[in-house]
Coordinates of C-alpha atoms (C1' of nucleotides) in Angstrom, one line a residue:
Chain A
X155 CA 66.0 -16.2 23.0
X156 CA 62.7 -16.7 24.7
X157 CA 60.9 -13.5 23.6
X158 CA 58.9 -12.7 20.7
X159 CA 57.2 -9.4 20.0
X160 CA 53.8 -9.0 18.3
X161 CA 54.3 -5.6 16.9
X162 CA 51.1 -3.9 17.1
X163 CA 48.7 -6.1 18.9
X164 CA 47.9 -2.9 20.8
X165 CA 50.0 -3.7 23.9
X166 CA 53.0 -1.4 24.2
X167 CA 56.2 -3.2 23.2
X168 CA 58.0 -2.4 26.5
X169 CA 55.0 -4.0 28.3
X170 CA 55.3 -7.1 26.2
X171 CA 58.9 -7.4 27.1
X172 CA 58.1 -6.9 30.8
X173 CA 55.5 -9.6 30.7
X174 CA 57.6 -12.1 28.9
X175 CA 60.4 -11.7 31.4
X176 CA 58.0 -12.2 34.2
X177 CA 56.5 -15.2 32.6
X178 CA 60.0 -16.7 32.0
X179 CA 60.8 -16.2 35.7
X180 CA 57.5 -17.5 36.9
X181 CA 57.9 -20.6 34.7
X182 CA 61.5 -21.2 35.8
X183 CA 63.0 -20.6 32.4
X184 CA 65.0 -17.7 34.0
X185 CA 66.3 -18.8 37.4
X186 CA 67.2 -16.6 40.4
X187 CA 70.7 -15.2 40.2
X188 CA 70.9 -15.9 36.5
X189 CA 72.0 -13.0 34.3
X190 CA 69.5 -11.6 31.9
X191 CA 70.7 -10.7 28.3
X192 CA 71.9 -7.1 27.9
X193 CA 69.7 -4.3 26.7
X194 CA 71.7 -4.1 23.5
X195 CA 71.6 -7.8 22.9
X196 CA 67.8 -8.0 23.3
X197 CA 67.4 -4.9 21.2
X198 CA 69.5 -6.3 18.4
X199 CA 67.8 -9.7 18.5
X200 CA 64.3 -8.4 18.4
X201 CA 65.0 -5.3 16.2
X202 CA 63.8 -3.0 18.9
X203 CA 64.9 0.5 19.9
X204 CA 67.3 0.1 22.8
X205 CA 65.3 2.7 24.7
X206 CA 62.3 0.4 24.6
X207 CA 64.2 -2.5 26.1
X208 CA 65.8 -0.3 28.7
X209 CA 62.4 0.9 29.8
X210 CA 61.2 -2.6 30.3
X211 CA 64.3 -3.5 32.3
X212 CA 63.8 -0.3 34.3
X213 CA 60.3 -1.3 35.3
X214 CA 61.4 -4.8 36.1
X215 CA 64.0 -3.3 38.5
X216 CA 61.4 -1.1 40.1
X217 CA 59.3 -4.1 40.8
X218 CA 62.2 -6.0 42.2
X219 CA 62.2 -8.7 39.6
X220 CA 65.7 -7.8 38.3
X221 CA 68.5 -6.3 40.2
X222 CA 71.7 -4.7 39.0
X223 CA 75.2 -6.3 39.4
X224 CA 77.7 -3.5 39.3
X225 CA 79.6 -3.4 36.1
X226 CA 78.1 -6.6 34.8
X227 CA 74.4 -6.3 34.1
X228 CA 71.1 -7.4 35.5
X229 CA 70.3 -10.6 37.3
X230 CA 67.1 -12.2 38.4
X231 CA 66.3 -11.4 42.0
X232 CA 66.3 -14.2 44.6
X233 CA 62.6 -14.0 45.4
X234 CA 61.5 -13.1 41.9
X235 CA 60.0 -16.5 41.1
X236 CA 57.3 -16.5 43.7
X237 CA 56.7 -12.8 43.3
X238 CA 56.0 -13.3 39.6
X239 CA 53.8 -16.2 40.1
X240 CA 51.7 -14.4 42.6
X241 CA 51.5 -11.3 40.4
X242 CA 50.5 -13.3 37.4
X243 CA 47.7 -14.9 39.3
X244 CA 46.4 -11.6 40.7
X245 CA 46.5 -10.1 37.3
X246 CA 44.4 -12.9 35.8
X247 CA 41.9 -12.8 38.6
X248 CA 41.5 -9.1 38.2
X249 CA 41.0 -9.3 34.5
X250 CA 38.7 -12.2 34.7
X251 CA 36.6 -10.2 37.2
X252 CA 36.5 -7.3 34.8
X253 CA 35.3 -9.4 31.9
X254 CA 32.7 -11.2 33.9
X255 CA 31.4 -7.9 35.4
X256 CA 30.9 -6.5 31.9
X257 CA 29.3 -9.6 30.8
X258 CA 26.7 -9.4 33.6
X259 CA 26.0 -5.8 32.7
X260 CA 25.1 -7.0 29.3
X261 CA 22.5 -9.3 30.7
X262 CA 24.2 -12.7 30.2
X263 CA 23.3 -14.9 33.2
X264 CA 25.6 -17.1 35.1
X265 CA 24.9 -20.3 33.3
X266 CA 25.4 -18.8 29.8
X267 CA 28.8 -17.5 31.1
X268 CA 29.8 -20.9 32.4
X269 CA 29.0 -22.4 29.1
X270 CA 31.1 -19.7 27.3
X271 CA 34.0 -20.4 29.6
X272 CA 33.7 -24.1 29.1
X273 CA 33.6 -23.7 25.3
X274 CA 36.7 -21.4 25.3
X275 CA 38.6 -23.8 27.6
X276 CA 37.8 -26.8 25.4
X277 CA 39.0 -24.9 22.4
X278 CA 42.2 -23.9 24.1
X279 CA 42.9 -27.4 25.1
X280 CA 42.4 -28.6 21.6
X281 CA 44.9 -26.0 20.4
X282 CA 47.5 -27.1 22.9
X283 CA 47.0 -30.7 22.2
X284 CA 48.3 -30.9 18.6
X285 CA 50.3 -28.1 17.1
Chain B
X263 CA 20.1 10.7 31.6
X264 CA 21.5 7.2 31.3
X265 CA 25.2 8.0 30.8
X266 CA 27.9 8.4 33.4
X267 CA 31.6 9.0 32.8
X268 CA 34.2 7.4 34.9
X269 CA 37.0 10.0 34.2
X270 CA 39.3 8.4 33.9
X271 CA 39.6 4.7 34.0
X272 CA 41.9 4.7 31.1
X273 CA 39.2 4.3 28.5
X274 CA 38.8 7.4 26.3
X275 CA 35.7 9.4 27.2
X276 CA 34.3 9.2 23.7
X277 CA 34.7 5.5 23.8
X278 CA 32.8 5.3 27.1
X279 CA 29.9 7.2 25.5
X280 CA 30.0 4.9 22.5
X281 CA 29.7 1.9 24.8
X282 CA 27.0 3.2 27.0
X283 CA 24.8 4.1 24.0
X284 CA 25.3 0.6 22.6
X285 CA 24.5 -0.9 25.9
X286 CA 21.4 1.2 26.3
X287 CA 20.3 0.1 22.8
X288 CA 21.1 -3.5 23.5
X289 CA 19.2 -3.4 26.7
X290 CA 16.1 -1.8 25.1
X291 CA 16.5 1.4 27.1
X292 CA 16.9 3.2 23.8
X293 CA 14.4 1.9 21.3
X294 CA 14.7 2.0 17.5
X295 CA 13.5 5.3 15.9
X296 CA 13.9 7.0 19.2
X297 CA 15.8 10.3 19.2
X298 CA 19.0 10.3 21.2
X299 CA 19.8 13.3 23.3
X300 CA 21.6 16.0 21.3
X301 CA 25.3 16.5 21.3
X302 CA 25.0 19.8 23.1
X303 CA 22.7 18.4 25.7
X304 CA 24.9 15.4 26.5
X305 CA 27.9 17.7 26.6
X306 CA 26.3 20.1 29.0
X307 CA 25.0 17.3 31.2
X308 CA 28.3 15.5 31.5
X309 CA 30.4 18.6 31.4
X310 CA 32.2 17.5 28.3
X311 CA 33.3 19.4 25.2
X312 CA 30.7 19.0 22.5
X313 CA 33.4 17.8 20.1
X314 CA 34.0 14.8 22.3
X315 CA 30.4 13.8 22.3
X316 CA 30.2 14.5 18.6
X317 CA 33.0 12.1 18.0
X318 CA 31.2 9.3 19.9
X319 CA 28.0 9.9 17.9
X320 CA 30.0 10.0 14.7
X321 CA 31.4 6.6 15.4
X322 CA 28.0 5.3 16.3
X323 CA 26.8 6.5 12.9
X324 CA 29.7 4.8 11.1
X325 CA 28.7 1.6 12.8
X326 CA 25.1 2.0 11.8
X327 CA 23.7 2.3 15.4
X328 CA 22.6 5.9 14.9
X329 CA 21.3 7.6 11.8
X330 CA 20.8 11.3 11.2
X331 CA 17.4 13.0 10.8
X332 CA 18.3 16.2 8.9
X333 CA 18.1 19.3 11.0
X334 CA 16.5 17.4 13.9
X335 CA 19.1 15.1 15.5
X336 CA 20.1 11.5 15.6
X337 CA 17.9 8.5 15.8
X338 CA 18.4 4.9 16.8
X339 CA 18.6 2.8 13.7
X340 CA 15.9 0.1 13.1
X341 CA 18.2 -2.8 13.3
X342 CA 20.5 -1.4 16.0
X343 CA 19.2 -3.5 18.9
X344 CA 20.2 -6.9 17.4
X345 CA 23.4 -5.5 16.0
X346 CA 24.4 -4.2 19.4
X347 CA 23.5 -7.4 21.2
X348 CA 25.6 -9.4 18.8
X349 CA 28.5 -7.0 19.0
X350 CA 28.4 -7.1 22.8
X351 CA 28.4 -10.9 22.9
X352 CA 31.3 -11.2 20.4
X353 CA 33.3 -8.7 22.4
X354 CA 32.9 -10.6 25.6
X355 CA 33.7 -13.9 24.0
X356 CA 36.9 -12.5 22.5
X357 CA 38.1 -10.9 25.7
X358 CA 37.2 -14.0 27.7
X359 CA 39.3 -16.0 25.3
X360 CA 42.3 -13.7 25.7
X361 CA 42.2 -13.9 29.5
X362 CA 41.9 -17.6 29.5
X363 CA 44.7 -18.0 27.0
X364 CA 47.0 -15.9 29.2
X365 CA 45.9 -17.9 32.2
X366 CA 46.9 -21.2 30.5
X367 CA 50.3 -19.7 29.5
X368 CA 50.9 -19.0 33.1
X369 CA 50.4 -22.7 33.9
X370 CA 47.0 -22.6 35.6
X371 CA 45.1 -25.7 34.7
X372 CA 41.5 -26.0 33.6
X373 CA 40.1 -26.8 37.1
X374 CA 41.9 -24.0 38.8
X375 CA 40.4 -21.7 36.2
X376 CA 36.9 -23.1 36.7
X377 CA 37.2 -22.4 40.4
X378 CA 38.4 -18.9 39.8
X379 CA 35.5 -18.3 37.5
X380 CA 33.0 -19.7 40.0
X381 CA 34.5 -17.6 42.8
X382 CA 34.2 -14.4 40.7
X383 CA 30.6 -15.2 39.6
X384 CA 29.6 -15.8 43.2
X385 CA 31.1 -12.6 44.3
X386 CA 29.4 -10.7 41.5
X387 CA 26.0 -12.2 42.4
X388 CA 26.5 -11.2 46.0
X389 CA 27.3 -7.6 44.8
X390 CA 24.1 -7.5 42.7
X391 CA 21.9 -9.0 45.4
X392 CA 22.1 -6.3 48.1
X393 CA 23.7 -3.0 47.3
Chain C
X84 CA 54.0 15.0 -1.9
X85 CA 51.1 13.4 -3.8
X86 CA 48.2 15.4 -2.2
X87 CA 46.6 18.5 -3.2
X88 CA 43.5 20.1 -1.7
X89 CA 40.9 21.9 -3.7
X90 CA 39.6 24.2 -1.0
X91 CA 36.8 24.1 -1.4
X92 CA 34.8 22.2 -3.9
X93 CA 32.2 21.3 -1.3
X94 CA 33.9 18.0 -0.3
X95 CA 35.3 18.2 3.3
X96 CA 39.0 18.5 3.4
X97 CA 39.5 15.4 5.5
X98 CA 37.5 13.5 2.9
X99 CA 39.7 14.7 0.1
X100 CA 42.7 13.5 2.0
X101 CA 41.0 10.1 2.5
X102 CA 40.3 9.7 -1.2
X103 CA 43.7 10.8 -2.3
X104 CA 45.4 8.3 0.0
X105 CA 43.1 5.6 -1.3
X106 CA 43.7 6.5 -4.8
X107 CA 47.5 6.5 -4.3
X108 CA 47.3 3.1 -2.8
X109 CA 45.0 1.8 -5.5
X110 CA 47.4 3.1 -8.2
X111 CA 50.5 1.7 -6.5
X112 CA 52.0 5.0 -5.7
X113 CA 51.8 4.0 -2.0
X114 CA 52.9 0.4 -1.6
X115 CA 52.0 -2.0 1.2
X116 CA 54.2 -1.7 4.3
X117 CA 55.3 1.8 3.2
X118 CA 55.1 4.5 5.8
X119 CA 52.7 7.3 5.0
X120 CA 53.9 10.9 5.6
X121 CA 53.2 11.9 9.2
X122 CA 50.2 13.9 10.3
X123 CA 52.3 16.9 11.1
X124 CA 54.2 16.8 7.9
X125 CA 51.0 16.6 5.8
X126 CA 49.5 19.4 7.9
X127 CA 52.5 21.6 7.4
X128 CA 52.8 20.9 3.6
X129 CA 49.1 21.5 2.9
X130 CA 48.7 24.3 5.5
X131 CA 46.0 22.4 7.3
X132 CA 45.3 21.9 11.0
X133 CA 46.9 18.6 12.2
X134 CA 43.5 17.6 13.6
X135 CA 42.0 17.6 10.1
X136 CA 44.7 15.3 8.7
X137 CA 44.5 13.1 11.8
X138 CA 40.8 12.7 11.2
X139 CA 41.5 11.5 7.7
X140 CA 44.1 9.1 8.9
X141 CA 41.8 7.8 11.6
X142 CA 39.1 7.0 9.0
X143 CA 41.7 5.2 6.9
X144 CA 42.7 3.1 9.9
X145 CA 39.1 2.3 10.6
X146 CA 38.7 1.0 7.1
X147 CA 41.9 -1.0 7.3
X148 CA 43.8 0.9 4.7
X149 CA 46.4 2.2 7.2
X150 CA 47.7 0.6 10.3
X151 CA 49.7 2.0 13.2
X152 CA 53.3 1.2 14.0
X153 CA 53.7 2.2 17.6
X154 CA 55.7 5.4 18.1
X155 CA 56.7 5.4 14.5
X156 CA 53.8 6.3 12.3
X157 CA 51.3 4.8 10.0
X158 CA 51.8 2.1 7.4
X159 CA 49.9 1.0 4.4
X160 CA 48.2 -2.3 5.2
X161 CA 49.2 -5.4 3.3
X162 CA 45.9 -6.0 1.6
X163 CA 45.1 -2.3 1.2
X164 CA 45.8 -2.1 -2.6
X165 CA 43.1 -4.6 -3.6
X166 CA 40.7 -3.3 -1.1
X167 CA 41.1 0.3 -2.4
X168 CA 40.8 -0.8 -6.0
X169 CA 37.6 -2.7 -5.3
X170 CA 36.1 0.2 -3.4
X171 CA 37.0 2.7 -6.1
X172 CA 35.3 0.6 -8.7
X173 CA 32.2 0.1 -6.6
X174 CA 32.0 3.8 -5.9
X175 CA 32.1 4.7 -9.6
X176 CA 29.6 2.1 -10.5
X177 CA 27.2 3.3 -7.9
X178 CA 27.5 7.0 -8.9
X179 CA 27.2 6.1 -12.5
X180 CA 24.0 4.3 -11.7
X181 CA 22.6 7.3 -9.9
X182 CA 23.3 9.7 -12.7
X183 CA 21.8 7.4 -15.3
X184 CA 18.8 6.8 -13.2
X185 CA 18.1 10.5 -12.9
X186 CA 18.7 10.9 -16.6
X187 CA 16.1 8.3 -17.4
X188 CA 13.6 10.0 -15.1
X189 CA 14.1 13.2 -17.0
X190 CA 13.0 11.4 -20.2
X191 CA 16.4 11.0 -21.9
X192 CA 16.3 7.7 -23.8
X193 CA 19.1 5.1 -23.9
X194 CA 20.6 6.3 -27.2
X195 CA 20.7 10.0 -26.2
X196 CA 22.5 8.9 -23.1
X197 CA 25.0 6.8 -25.0
X198 CA 25.8 9.8 -27.2
X199 CA 26.3 12.0 -24.2
X200 CA 28.7 9.4 -22.7
X201 CA 30.6 9.1 -25.9
X202 CA 30.9 12.9 -26.2
X203 CA 32.2 13.2 -22.6
X204 CA 34.7 10.4 -23.1
X205 CA 36.0 11.9 -26.3
X206 CA 36.4 15.2 -24.6
X207 CA 38.2 13.6 -21.7
X208 CA 40.6 11.8 -24.0
X209 CA 41.4 15.0 -25.8
X210 CA 42.1 16.6 -22.4
X211 CA 44.5 13.8 -21.4
X212 CA 46.3 13.8 -24.8
X213 CA 48.0 17.2 -24.8
X214 CA 48.1 19.3 -21.7
Chain D
X300 CA 0.3 14.8 -5.1
X301 CA 3.3 14.2 -7.3
X302 CA 6.1 14.5 -4.7
X303 CA 7.6 12.0 -2.5
X304 CA 10.4 12.7 0.0
X305 CA 13.1 10.2 0.7
X306 CA 14.0 11.4 4.2
X307 CA 17.6 11.0 4.5
X308 CA 19.0 9.9 1.3
X309 CA 21.6 12.6 1.9
X310 CA 20.0 15.3 -0.3
X311 CA 18.5 18.2 1.6
X312 CA 14.7 17.9 1.7
X313 CA 14.2 21.4 0.3
X314 CA 16.4 20.4 -2.7
X315 CA 14.3 17.3 -3.3
X316 CA 11.2 19.4 -3.4
X317 CA 12.9 21.8 -5.9
X318 CA 13.9 19.0 -8.1
X319 CA 10.6 17.3 -8.1
X320 CA 8.8 20.5 -9.0
X321 CA 11.3 21.1 -11.9
X322 CA 10.9 17.6 -13.0
X323 CA 7.1 17.8 -13.0
X324 CA 7.4 21.0 -15.0
X325 CA 9.8 19.6 -17.5
X326 CA 7.6 16.5 -18.0
X327 CA 4.5 18.6 -18.5
X328 CA 2.7 17.3 -15.3
X329 CA 2.7 20.9 -14.2
X330 CA 1.8 23.2 -17.0
X331 CA 2.6 26.9 -17.5
X332 CA 0.1 29.2 -15.7
X333 CA -1.0 26.4 -13.5
X334 CA -1.2 27.2 -9.8
X335 CA 1.2 25.2 -7.6
X336 CA -0.2 23.8 -4.3
X337 CA 0.3 26.1 -1.4
X338 CA 3.2 25.9 1.1
X339 CA 0.9 24.8 3.8
X340 CA -0.8 22.2 1.8
X341 CA 2.5 20.6 0.6
X342 CA 3.9 20.8 4.1
X343 CA 0.9 19.0 5.6
X344 CA 0.8 16.4 2.8
X345 CA 4.4 15.5 3.1
X346 CA 4.7 16.1 6.9
X347 CA 7.4 18.7 6.4
X348 CA 8.2 21.8 8.2
X349 CA 6.6 24.7 6.3
X350 CA 9.9 26.6 6.4
X351 CA 11.4 23.8 4.3
X352 CA 8.7 24.0 1.6
X353 CA 8.9 27.8 1.6
X354 CA 12.6 27.6 1.0
X355 CA 12.1 25.3 -2.0
X356 CA 9.5 27.7 -3.4
X357 CA 11.8 30.7 -2.8
X358 CA 14.5 29.0 -4.8
X359 CA 12.1 28.1 -7.6
X360 CA 11.0 31.8 -7.8
X361 CA 14.6 33.0 -7.8
X362 CA 15.2 30.7 -10.8
X363 CA 12.2 31.9 -12.6
X364 CA 10.3 28.6 -12.5
X365 CA 7.5 29.9 -10.3
X366 CA 6.1 33.4 -10.1
X367 CA 3.8 35.0 -7.5
X368 CA 0.2 35.9 -8.3
X369 CA -0.7 38.6 -5.7
X370 CA -3.0 37.3 -3.1
X371 CA -3.4 34.0 -4.7
X372 CA -0.3 31.9 -4.6
X373 CA 2.4 30.7 -7.0
X374 CA 2.0 29.8 -10.6
X375 CA 4.3 28.0 -13.1
X376 CA 6.1 30.6 -15.3
X377 CA 5.3 30.7 -19.0
X378 CA 8.8 29.7 -20.2
X379 CA 9.4 27.3 -17.3
X380 CA 9.0 24.1 -19.3
X381 CA 11.8 24.6 -21.7
X382 CA 14.0 26.2 -19.0
X383 CA 13.6 23.1 -16.8
X384 CA 14.3 20.7 -19.6
X385 CA 17.5 22.6 -20.5
X386 CA 18.6 22.8 -16.9
X387 CA 18.0 19.1 -16.4
X388 CA 20.0 18.2 -19.4
X389 CA 22.9 20.5 -18.4
X390 CA 22.9 19.1 -14.9
X391 CA 23.1 15.5 -16.1
X392 CA 25.8 16.3 -18.5
X393 CA 27.9 18.0 -15.9
X394 CA 27.5 15.1 -13.4
X395 CA 28.2 12.5 -16.0
X396 CA 31.3 14.4 -16.8
X397 CA 32.4 14.4 -13.2
X398 CA 31.9 10.7 -12.7
X399 CA 33.7 9.8 -15.9
X400 CA 36.6 12.1 -15.0
X401 CA 37.0 10.3 -11.7
X402 CA 36.7 7.0 -13.3
X403 CA 39.5 7.9 -15.7
X404 CA 41.7 9.0 -12.8
X405 CA 41.2 5.6 -11.3
X406 CA 42.7 4.0 -14.4
X407 CA 39.5 2.6 -16.0
X408 CA 39.9 2.8 -19.7
X409 CA 37.2 4.0 -22.1
X410 CA 36.0 0.5 -23.1
X411 CA 35.6 -0.7 -19.5
X412 CA 33.6 2.5 -18.9
X413 CA 31.4 1.9 -21.9
X414 CA 30.7 -1.6 -20.7
X415 CA 29.8 -0.3 -17.3
X416 CA 27.4 2.2 -18.8
X417 CA 25.8 -0.4 -21.0
X418 CA 25.3 -2.7 -18.0
X419 CA 23.7 0.0 -15.9
X420 CA 21.4 1.1 -18.8
X421 CA 20.3 -2.5 -19.4
X422 CA 19.6 -3.0 -15.7
X423 CA 17.6 0.3 -15.6
X424 CA 15.5 -0.8 -18.6
X425 CA 14.7 -4.1 -17.0
X426 CA 13.6 -2.2 -13.8
X427 CA 11.3 0.0 -15.9
X428 CA 9.9 -2.8 -17.9
X429 CA 8.0 -4.7 -15.2
X430 CA 7.4 -3.2 -11.9
Chain E
dG185 C1' 17.3 24.3 17.6
dT186 C1' 20.2 20.3 15.1
dG187 C1' 24.8 18.0 13.5
dG188 C1' 29.2 18.9 10.6
dT189 C1' 33.7 21.0 9.7
dC190 C1' 37.7 23.3 10.8
dT191 C1' 41.2 25.8 13.5
dA192 C1' 44.1 26.3 17.6
dG193 C1' 46.6 24.7 21.2
dA194 C1' 47.4 21.6 25.2
dC195 C1' 48.8 17.2 27.2
dC196 C1' 49.7 12.2 27.0
dA197 C1' 52.1 7.6 25.9
dC198 C1' 55.2 5.4 23.0
dC199 C1' 59.6 4.6 20.5
Chain F
dG13 C1' 60.0 12.3 16.6
dT14 C1' 55.1 9.6 16.3
dG15 C1' 49.8 9.3 16.8
dG16 C1' 45.8 9.9 20.3
dT17 C1' 42.7 12.6 23.2
dC18 C1' 40.5 16.6 24.8
dT19 C1' 39.1 21.4 25.2
dA20 C1' 37.6 25.8 23.2
dG21 C1' 35.5 28.4 20.0
dA22 C1' 34.1 29.8 15.2
dC23 C1' 31.3 29.1 11.1
dC24 C1' 28.0 26.5 8.1
dA25 C1' 23.8 24.1 6.3
dC26 C1' 19.4 22.3 7.5
dG27 C1' 14.6 22.4 9.5

DNA sequence: GTGGTCTAGACCACC
DNA sequence: GTGGTCTAGACCACG
């Protein structure tokens, strides 16, 4: 299974499931037309309430990432990959904008911000390099 | 008055008040030893329930930003300014880290991220220039 | 249930709840990862307003003694026991210091104080022995 | 003047005034039949609201420590000294009892408590020795 | 006038 | 079911 839940990092659990499915689709781990594991299976595997998983799948259907196959389950939609990639990018851009806006309000100037960003990127790259 | 409530952007009202007080202190708009407007005054001005404002003020006391003057009101603590500035900076750094981490997970590489940051900063600077 | 409220010995009710939870944790009656009784349950049992109990629980969260499990309730934090024991001890030491300081100001000398302490301890031990 | 106010150590200001008068009487700094400084004078000297000082004096009259002299002011009552000494001692005994009781509830045994008391007394004596 | 506590009851998101 | 937020209104101690 490609999910893992960080029970209480503040994000609702169903939202974590939604994001991880989208991420798996965007990254090609879940391919178009592939069947997604059943609500019960996911719930058992992650020790979640089935309602919670069902809600996540419901949202993914509403957004067109998953689509029902009668009597069988849910499959990844044909155009889901590009949709998810675009969503992901927009989300990041929007959140980045928010953070930077707040930062400006607190009197950090552009260069200080660039330095902070550089420092964080470097530290992330180090994290990814070894572990 | 230096507050304004954006009811509702998702953030609880009391939390918006907390942040705006901290910001005002960090920016020097509220100086140490200065009295903060009374619970009732803020409540009237912003059309809030006094309890909501009181809760915000209570949290600010718990964090040592405000301190009571018996029978008189609440005062900005002597060391509040530096405390608020540091908090603000830590908050931004942490949130920036989160966003960048998510961005990396979605396969954006460092250079794309730098470009995004640049674009956002430019757009913010334009916003601040004229409006 | 392990709470009881002494309405009213001057201490706010929410504070009494806070202390009793901390005490139960320090004494091992409430163990890490155990769920604490729900706000509504405590409120019903003690005939309090749920808001009052909620406030107590909120403070306990802020201090890291309790942590939320989404949609399920509140749980004793992993490191809460040691934290509560240390707090308790510090509190007692501080209050003891206060009383002794006042006693000195009122011209009681060290030996008189020792006698007083002995007398009180003996009387407490008698209380604990039988009833 | 023999008072000093520790504005916001938590104790109400009027109560601090009451205690300091009682202490001065118990210690013989204020002698029976001596006139006490007027409300206005104390208020000016300590930068307090006259209402606050008046309230303190009212309580001291109610307890028989001060008594009015028509058209002149307030004087220390004849039997005030012994009364204040006894009160002071009872107060300390009662508070000591409280602290020790709480300490026992938190599982500290008698010997640990005696050690704590010793340590605090030693530290107080050191404080008094030099400064 | 100030803040602090408490009650009552409504509505929300989450599981 | 859970906790969280908010409103409304009462009462208290303090200055």
